[in-house]
Amino acid sequence: MMKKPLLLATLLPGAILSLAACAVVPNAGPVVDSPREVAQQGSVVPLLQPVQLGRMVVVTPMRVTEDSRCPVGVQCIQAGRVVVETRIDGPGWRQTQPLTLGEPHTVRGVTVTLVSVTPEQRADSQVKSTEYRFAFEGG
């Protein structure tokens, strides 16, 4: 009787491994190739930090391409804007898109919005790329 449990114990891991290799995961989420852990929606993140939006979309702020906001304490004619080149990953697709603060962008039926950028622009010095933090909504 000892041989049967040993035989099952020996065969079972191989059978489970074979079944796992054939498994298909329906509605698999986006594949993100970032060394950083994916933050959850609502998180405030630095450049290159991916953020999960809903179940199917991950956004990653890649670089600030424009920051023409009016500095704190300065009176400006225009408020200015912030534009962030953002990678948007979905199941089986990827798009890089410039997102403007407060302006929704729709791709493949999903709306993504850059909702905040900190710190504020300063009159005495330029914001360094390592200082920027971003929040996104959507999914």
Short mmCIF file of C-alpha atoms in Angstrom, two decimals:
data_model
loop_
_atom_site.label_atom_id
_atom_site.label_comp_id
_atom_site.label_asym_id
_atom_site.label_seq_id
_atom_site.Cartn_x
_atom_site.Cartn_y
_atom_site.Cartn_z
CA MET A 1 0.00 0.00 0.00
CA MET A 2 2.92 2.38 0.43
CA LYS A 3 3.67 2.30 -3.31
CA LYS A 4 0.34 3.86 -4.37
CA PRO A 5 0.69 7.07 -2.30
CA LEU A 6 4.27 7.48 -3.48
CA LEU A 7 3.21 6.96 -7.08
CA LEU A 8 0.43 9.58 -6.75
CA ALA A 9 2.78 12.01 -5.05
CA THR A 10 5.27 11.53 -7.87
CA LEU A 11 2.70 11.89 -10.69
CA LEU A 12 0.58 14.64 -9.20
CA PRO A 13 3.09 17.54 -9.46
CA GLY A 14 3.75 16.69 -13.13
CA ALA A 15 0.03 16.54 -13.87
CA ILE A 16 -0.58 19.90 -12.18
CA LEU A 17 2.37 21.43 -14.03
CA SER A 18 1.04 20.12 -17.36
CA LEU A 19 -2.42 21.52 -16.69
CA ALA A 20 -1.03 24.89 -15.65
CA ALA A 21 0.98 25.17 -18.87
CA CYS A 22 -2.23 24.77 -20.91
CA ALA A 23 -4.32 27.22 -18.91
CA VAL A 24 -5.80 30.21 -20.71
CA VAL A 25 -6.54 33.22 -18.58
CA PRO A 26 -9.57 35.07 -19.99
CA ASN A 27 -9.50 38.87 -19.82
CA ALA A 28 -5.86 38.93 -18.79
CA GLY A 29 -4.71 42.42 -17.86
CA PRO A 30 -1.93 44.44 -19.42
CA VAL A 31 1.63 43.17 -19.44
CA VAL A 32 3.87 45.80 -17.89
CA ASP A 33 7.63 45.59 -18.39
CA SER A 34 8.73 47.82 -15.54
CA PRO A 35 11.17 46.95 -12.76
CA ARG A 36 8.95 48.95 -10.38
CA GLU A 37 5.88 47.57 -8.65
CA VAL A 38 2.59 48.77 -10.11
CA ALA A 39 0.87 51.32 -7.86
CA GLN A 40 -2.91 51.39 -7.41
CA GLN A 41 -5.22 54.07 -8.81
CA GLY A 42 -5.23 57.13 -6.57
CA SER A 43 -1.50 56.81 -5.87
CA VAL A 44 0.76 59.78 -6.45
CA VAL A 45 3.78 58.53 -8.38
CA PRO A 46 7.11 59.76 -9.79
CA LEU A 47 8.23 59.44 -13.39
CA LEU A 48 8.55 55.83 -14.64
CA GLN A 49 6.25 54.47 -11.90
CA PRO A 50 3.35 52.45 -13.40
CA VAL A 51 -0.18 52.93 -12.02
CA GLN A 52 -3.08 50.46 -12.40
CA LEU A 53 -6.30 52.14 -13.57
CA GLY A 54 -9.28 49.83 -13.28
CA ARG A 55 -8.74 46.18 -14.17
CA MET A 56 -7.36 46.50 -17.67
CA VAL A 57 -5.12 49.57 -17.98
CA VAL A 58 -1.75 50.61 -16.58
CA VAL A 59 -0.32 54.09 -17.18
CA THR A 60 3.30 55.14 -16.73
CA PRO A 61 4.42 58.79 -16.78
CA MET A 62 7.55 58.76 -18.94
CA ARG A 63 8.66 62.40 -19.08
CA VAL A 64 7.39 65.95 -18.73
CA THR A 65 7.39 67.53 -22.18
CA GLU A 66 5.92 70.87 -21.13
CA ASP A 67 5.41 72.69 -17.85
CA SER A 68 4.30 76.23 -18.58
CA ARG A 69 2.23 76.68 -15.40
CA CYS A 70 2.31 80.07 -13.79
CA PRO A 71 4.75 80.02 -10.84
CA VAL A 72 3.36 80.39 -7.33
CA GLY A 73 3.19 84.05 -6.27
CA VAL A 74 3.45 85.41 -9.82
CA GLN A 75 0.59 87.02 -11.72
CA CYS A 76 0.34 85.56 -15.23
CA ILE A 77 -1.83 86.32 -18.24
CA GLN A 78 -2.34 82.58 -18.89
CA ALA A 79 -2.42 79.73 -16.41
CA GLY A 80 -0.19 77.52 -18.59
CA ARG A 81 -0.30 73.75 -18.77
CA VAL A 82 1.57 70.55 -18.01
CA VAL A 83 2.01 67.85 -20.66
CA VAL A 84 3.34 64.43 -19.68
CA GLU A 85 4.34 61.78 -22.21
CA THR A 86 2.52 58.76 -20.81
CA ARG A 87 2.67 55.08 -21.77
CA ILE A 88 -0.75 53.43 -21.66
CA ASP A 89 -0.78 49.61 -21.53
CA GLY A 90 -3.87 47.48 -22.07
CA PRO A 91 -4.39 43.77 -22.74
CA GLY A 92 -2.39 43.15 -25.91
CA TRP A 93 -1.70 46.79 -26.78
CA ARG A 94 0.46 49.76 -25.83
CA GLN A 95 0.26 53.44 -26.76
CA THR A 96 2.39 56.40 -25.80
CA GLN A 97 0.38 59.59 -25.61
CA PRO A 98 1.02 63.16 -24.41
CA LEU A 99 -1.51 63.78 -21.63
CA THR A 100 -2.36 67.34 -20.64
CA LEU A 101 -3.28 68.02 -17.01
CA GLY A 102 -7.06 67.92 -16.58
CA GLU A 103 -7.87 66.86 -20.16
CA PRO A 104 -9.35 63.34 -20.58
CA HIS A 105 -7.87 61.13 -23.29
CA THR A 106 -9.75 58.11 -24.68
CA VAL A 107 -7.94 55.16 -26.21
CA ARG A 108 -9.60 51.86 -27.17
CA GLY A 109 -12.72 52.74 -25.21
CA VAL A 110 -10.84 53.64 -22.03
CA THR A 111 -10.61 57.21 -20.74
CA VAL A 112 -7.44 58.26 -18.89
CA THR A 113 -6.97 61.64 -17.20
CA LEU A 114 -3.88 63.19 -15.63
CA VAL A 115 -5.55 64.77 -12.58
CA SER A 116 -2.67 66.28 -10.64
CA VAL A 117 0.96 67.30 -11.02
CA THR A 118 3.15 68.47 -8.14
CA PRO A 119 5.12 70.42 -7.13
CA GLU A 120 3.87 73.80 -8.27
CA GLN A 121 6.08 75.75 -10.65
CA ARG A 122 8.49 78.11 -8.83
CA ALA A 123 9.69 81.54 -9.92
CA ASP A 124 13.21 81.10 -8.49
CA SER A 125 14.09 77.68 -9.99
CA GLN A 126 12.89 75.05 -12.40
CA VAL A 127 11.27 71.83 -11.10
CA LYS A 128 13.65 68.88 -11.48
CA SER A 129 12.31 65.74 -13.16
CA THR A 130 12.94 63.73 -9.97
CA GLU A 131 10.66 66.09 -8.00
CA TYR A 132 7.54 65.63 -10.14
CA ARG A 133 4.63 63.53 -8.85
CA PHE A 134 1.53 62.55 -10.83
CA ALA A 135 -1.95 61.18 -10.19
CA PHE A 136 -4.19 59.59 -12.85
CA GLU A 137 -7.81 58.50 -13.02
CA GLY A 138 -9.60 56.28 -15.46
CA GLY A 139 -9.88 52.71 -16.46
#
